[in-house]
Short mmCIF file of C-alpha atoms in Angstrom, two decimals:
data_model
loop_
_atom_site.label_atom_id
_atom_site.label_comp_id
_atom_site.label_asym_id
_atom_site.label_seq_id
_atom_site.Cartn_x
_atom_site.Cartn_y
_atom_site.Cartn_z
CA UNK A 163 83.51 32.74 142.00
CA UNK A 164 80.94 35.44 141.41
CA UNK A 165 83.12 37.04 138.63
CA UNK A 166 85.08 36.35 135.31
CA UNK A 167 88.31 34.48 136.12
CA UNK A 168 90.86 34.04 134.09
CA UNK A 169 94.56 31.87 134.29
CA UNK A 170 97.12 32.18 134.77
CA UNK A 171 97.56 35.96 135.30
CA UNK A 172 101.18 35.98 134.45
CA UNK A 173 102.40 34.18 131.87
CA UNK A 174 106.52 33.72 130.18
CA UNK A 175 107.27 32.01 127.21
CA UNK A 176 109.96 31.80 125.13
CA UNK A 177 109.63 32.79 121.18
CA UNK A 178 108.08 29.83 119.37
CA UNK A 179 106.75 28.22 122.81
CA UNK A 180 102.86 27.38 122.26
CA UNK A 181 100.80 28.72 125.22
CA UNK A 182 97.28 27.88 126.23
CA UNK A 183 95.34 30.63 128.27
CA UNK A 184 92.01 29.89 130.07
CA UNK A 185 88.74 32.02 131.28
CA UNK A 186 85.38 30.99 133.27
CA UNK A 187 82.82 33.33 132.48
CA UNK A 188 80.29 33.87 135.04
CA UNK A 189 77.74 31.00 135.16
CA UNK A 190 75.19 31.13 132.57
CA UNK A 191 76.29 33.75 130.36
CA UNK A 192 75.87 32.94 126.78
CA UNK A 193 78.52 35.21 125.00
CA UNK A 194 82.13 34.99 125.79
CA UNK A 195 84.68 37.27 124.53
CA UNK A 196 88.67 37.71 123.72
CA UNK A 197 90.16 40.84 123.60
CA UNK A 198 94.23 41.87 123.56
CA UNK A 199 95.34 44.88 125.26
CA UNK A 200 98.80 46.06 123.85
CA UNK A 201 100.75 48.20 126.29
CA UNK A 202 99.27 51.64 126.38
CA UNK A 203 96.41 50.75 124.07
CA UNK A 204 92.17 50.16 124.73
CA UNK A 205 91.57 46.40 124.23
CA UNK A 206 90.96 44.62 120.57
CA UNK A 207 88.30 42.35 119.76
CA UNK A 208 89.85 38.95 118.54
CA UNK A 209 86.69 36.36 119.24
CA UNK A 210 83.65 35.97 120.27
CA UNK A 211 81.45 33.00 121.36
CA UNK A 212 77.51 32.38 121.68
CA UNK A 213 77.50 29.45 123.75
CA UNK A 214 79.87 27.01 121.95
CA UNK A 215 79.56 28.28 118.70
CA UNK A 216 82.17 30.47 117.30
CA UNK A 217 80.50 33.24 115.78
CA UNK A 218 83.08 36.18 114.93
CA UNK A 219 86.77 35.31 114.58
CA UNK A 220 87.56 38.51 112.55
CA UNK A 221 90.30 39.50 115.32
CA UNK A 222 92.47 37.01 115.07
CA UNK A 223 95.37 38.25 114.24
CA UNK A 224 97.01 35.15 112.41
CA UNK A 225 96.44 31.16 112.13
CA UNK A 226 98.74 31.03 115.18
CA UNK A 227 95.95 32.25 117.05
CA UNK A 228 93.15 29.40 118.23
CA UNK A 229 89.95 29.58 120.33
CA UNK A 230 87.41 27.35 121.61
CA UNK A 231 84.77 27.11 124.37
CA UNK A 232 83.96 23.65 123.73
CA UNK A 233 80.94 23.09 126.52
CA UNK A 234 79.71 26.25 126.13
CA UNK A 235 81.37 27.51 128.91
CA UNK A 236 84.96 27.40 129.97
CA UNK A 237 87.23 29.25 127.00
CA UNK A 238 90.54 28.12 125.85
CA UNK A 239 92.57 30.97 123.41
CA UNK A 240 95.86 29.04 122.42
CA UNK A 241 98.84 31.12 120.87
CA UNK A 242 101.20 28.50 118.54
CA UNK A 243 104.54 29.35 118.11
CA UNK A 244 104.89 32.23 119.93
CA UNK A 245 106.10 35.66 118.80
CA UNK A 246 107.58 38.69 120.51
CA UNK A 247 104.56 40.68 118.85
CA UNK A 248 102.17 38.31 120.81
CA UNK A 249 103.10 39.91 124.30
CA UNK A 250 100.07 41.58 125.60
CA UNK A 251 97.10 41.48 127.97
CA UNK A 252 94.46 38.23 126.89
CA UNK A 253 90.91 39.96 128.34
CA UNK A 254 87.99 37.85 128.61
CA UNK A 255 84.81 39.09 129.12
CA UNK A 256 81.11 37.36 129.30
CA UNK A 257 77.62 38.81 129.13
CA UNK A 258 74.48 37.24 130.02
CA UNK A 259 72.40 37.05 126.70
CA UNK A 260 73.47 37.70 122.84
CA UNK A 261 71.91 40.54 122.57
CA UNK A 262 73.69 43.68 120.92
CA UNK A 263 74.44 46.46 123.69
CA UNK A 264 74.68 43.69 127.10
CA UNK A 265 76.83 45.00 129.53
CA UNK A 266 80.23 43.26 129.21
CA UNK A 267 82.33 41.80 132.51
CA UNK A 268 86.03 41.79 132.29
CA UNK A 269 88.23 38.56 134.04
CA UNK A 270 91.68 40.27 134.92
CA UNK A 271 93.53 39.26 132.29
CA UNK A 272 96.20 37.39 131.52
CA UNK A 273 99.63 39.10 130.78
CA UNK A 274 101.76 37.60 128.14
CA UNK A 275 105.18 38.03 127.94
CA UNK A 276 107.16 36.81 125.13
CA UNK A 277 110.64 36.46 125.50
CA UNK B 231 83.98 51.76 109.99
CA UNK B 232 83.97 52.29 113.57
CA UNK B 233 86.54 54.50 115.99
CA UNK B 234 86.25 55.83 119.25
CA UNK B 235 88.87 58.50 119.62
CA UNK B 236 89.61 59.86 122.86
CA UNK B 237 92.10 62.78 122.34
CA UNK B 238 93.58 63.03 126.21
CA UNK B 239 96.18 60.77 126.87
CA UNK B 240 96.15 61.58 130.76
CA UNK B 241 95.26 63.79 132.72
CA UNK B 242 96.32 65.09 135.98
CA UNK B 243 93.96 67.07 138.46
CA UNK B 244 94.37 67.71 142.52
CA UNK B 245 91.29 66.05 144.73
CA UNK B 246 88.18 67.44 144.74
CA UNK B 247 88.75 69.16 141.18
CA UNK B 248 86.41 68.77 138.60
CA UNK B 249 87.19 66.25 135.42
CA UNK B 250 85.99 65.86 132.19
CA UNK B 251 87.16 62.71 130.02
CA UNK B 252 86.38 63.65 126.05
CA UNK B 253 85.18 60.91 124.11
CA UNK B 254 84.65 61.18 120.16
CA UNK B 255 82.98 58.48 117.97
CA UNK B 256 82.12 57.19 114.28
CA UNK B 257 79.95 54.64 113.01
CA UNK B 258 77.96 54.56 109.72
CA UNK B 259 74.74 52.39 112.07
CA UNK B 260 71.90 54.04 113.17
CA UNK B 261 71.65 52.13 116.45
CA UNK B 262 74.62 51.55 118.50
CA UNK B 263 75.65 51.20 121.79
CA UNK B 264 78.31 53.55 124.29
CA UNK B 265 79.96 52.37 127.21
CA UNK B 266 82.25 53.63 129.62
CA UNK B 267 84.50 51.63 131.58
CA UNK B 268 87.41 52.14 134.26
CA UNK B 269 91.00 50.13 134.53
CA UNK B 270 92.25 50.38 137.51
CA UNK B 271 96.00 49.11 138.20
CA UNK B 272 94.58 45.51 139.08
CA UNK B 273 93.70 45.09 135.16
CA UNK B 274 89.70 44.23 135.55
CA UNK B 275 87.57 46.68 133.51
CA UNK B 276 84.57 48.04 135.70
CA UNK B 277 81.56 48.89 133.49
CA UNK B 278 80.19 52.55 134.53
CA UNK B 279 77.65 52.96 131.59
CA UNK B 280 75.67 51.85 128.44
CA UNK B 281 73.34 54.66 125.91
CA UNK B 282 71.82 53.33 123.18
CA UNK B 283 71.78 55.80 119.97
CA UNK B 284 68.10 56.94 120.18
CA UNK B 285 68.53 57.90 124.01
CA UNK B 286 70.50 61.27 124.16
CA UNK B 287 69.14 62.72 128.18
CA UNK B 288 72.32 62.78 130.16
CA UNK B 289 72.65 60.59 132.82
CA UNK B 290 74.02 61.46 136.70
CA UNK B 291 74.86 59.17 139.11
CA UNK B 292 76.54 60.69 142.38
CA UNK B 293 79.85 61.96 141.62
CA UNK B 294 79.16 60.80 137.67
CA UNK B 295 77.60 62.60 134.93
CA UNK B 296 77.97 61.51 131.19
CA UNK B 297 76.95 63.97 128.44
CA UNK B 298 75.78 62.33 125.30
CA UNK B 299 75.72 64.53 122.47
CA UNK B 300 74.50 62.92 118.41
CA UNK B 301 75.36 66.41 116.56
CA UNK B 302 78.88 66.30 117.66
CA UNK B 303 79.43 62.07 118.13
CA UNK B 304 80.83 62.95 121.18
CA UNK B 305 80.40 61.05 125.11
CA UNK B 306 82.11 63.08 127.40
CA UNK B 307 82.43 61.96 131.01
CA UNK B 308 82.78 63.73 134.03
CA UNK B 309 83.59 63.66 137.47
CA UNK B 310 82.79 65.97 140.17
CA UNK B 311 84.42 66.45 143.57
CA UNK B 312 87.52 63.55 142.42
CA UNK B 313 88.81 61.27 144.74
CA UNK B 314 92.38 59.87 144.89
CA UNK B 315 90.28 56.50 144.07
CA UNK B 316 89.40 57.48 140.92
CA UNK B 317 92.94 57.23 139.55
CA UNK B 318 92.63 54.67 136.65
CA UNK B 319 92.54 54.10 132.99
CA UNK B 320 89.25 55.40 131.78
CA UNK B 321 88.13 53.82 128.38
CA UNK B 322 85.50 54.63 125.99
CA UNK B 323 83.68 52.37 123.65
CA UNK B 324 81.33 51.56 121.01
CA UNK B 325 79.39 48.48 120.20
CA UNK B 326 77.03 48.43 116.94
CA UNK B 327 73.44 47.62 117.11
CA UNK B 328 73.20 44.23 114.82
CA UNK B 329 72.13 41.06 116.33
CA UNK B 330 75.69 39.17 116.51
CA UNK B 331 77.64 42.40 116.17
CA UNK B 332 78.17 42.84 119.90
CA UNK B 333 82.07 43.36 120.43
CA UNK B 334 83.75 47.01 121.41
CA UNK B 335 85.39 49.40 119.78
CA UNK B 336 87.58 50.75 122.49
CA UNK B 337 89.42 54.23 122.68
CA UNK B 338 93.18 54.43 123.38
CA UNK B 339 92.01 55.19 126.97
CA UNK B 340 92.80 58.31 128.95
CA UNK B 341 94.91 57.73 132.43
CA UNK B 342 93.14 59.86 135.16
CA UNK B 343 95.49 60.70 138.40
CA UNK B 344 93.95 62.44 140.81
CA UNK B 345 96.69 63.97 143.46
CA UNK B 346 96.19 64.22 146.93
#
């Protein structure tokens, strides 16, 4: 597809489940990004990738939390042992080149529900 | 430290009314980056704009206008003439200007209804 896609949109899991949530960027773009979206709240930064190299991890909010974009493309973010605290929107977003102030495009999310 | 405040939770106004969306910002860099983006119900965010720190004209594109002001760190948004379609989750946001710092700082977000 043309955009950011993300899966699966919806997700359940029951406390101390692990879950593994996946995005495509957009072909070719470089820098790949994690957010989480609380209920009511603007998105937070968790990580961010420049091709497969993990650059910035400062979001993660605990070792539960795990992300990888192994070929430089495709980007895994894997929750262990979920928590109710974990429920929340997973954003990804891409952007074409590295370069501070590129234009960032959003996949739809992925809404976790903890349970 | 940076924070994007945007004081207005929601905000209701009838079609065709004028908007404004207030945006507020802080960051100790001398170059940065502001963006705007819309949420609508379907969860994608929709870029609207990018101003870099050292570019301060105001910007109008058909029913937009943004109004970039350095004395007062403020953004401010506006729409003229609204449409029922631009009922969404507006969000504000602030990237530095470092090579490798190129995350957001997002707003809280202020929920835009526009009734028919």
């Amino acid at each position: 597809g043309a955009g950011v896609s993300q899966s699966p949109r919806y997700k359940v899991a029951k406390r101390g489940q692990d879950v593994a949530l996946r995005c495509d960027p957009i072909s070719g773009h470089v820098s790949l990004f994690w957010y989480q979206q609380a209920l009511g709240q603007g998105p937070e930064f968790l990580t961010y990738f420049q091709n497969e190299a993990q650059l910035d991890k400062s979001g993660l909010p605990s070792d539960r939390f795990f992300a990888e974009r192994p070929e430089g493309s495709v980007s895994t973010l894997k929750i262990q042992r979920t928590q109710q605290e974990d429920s929340a929107v997973y954003l990804c977003a891409s952007t074409p080149r590295g370069a501070p102030g590129t234009e960032a495009f959003f996949g739809q999310g992925t809404r976790l529900t903890v349970v | 430290a940076q924070k994007v405040t945007q004081a207005q939770t929601e905000i209701s106004v009838v079609e065709k009314e004028d908007v404004t969306l207030d945006c507020v910002y802080e960051t100790r860099d001398t170059t940065y980056y502001l963006f705007w983006y819309k949420q609508p119900p379907s969860g994608e965010l929709v870029f609207l704009i990018r101003r870099n720190s050292f570019d301060e004209q105001n910007e109008i594109s058909g029913r937009y206008s943004w109004n970039f002001q350095k004395s007062t760190s403020s953004f401010n948004f506006t729409i003229t003439a609204s449409q029922v379609v631009d009922s969404a989750v507006y969000f504000c946001a602030l990237s530095e200007g470092r090579t490798g710092a190129n995350n957001l700082f997002f707003g809280t977000g202020t929920r835009l209804t526009v009734i028919p």
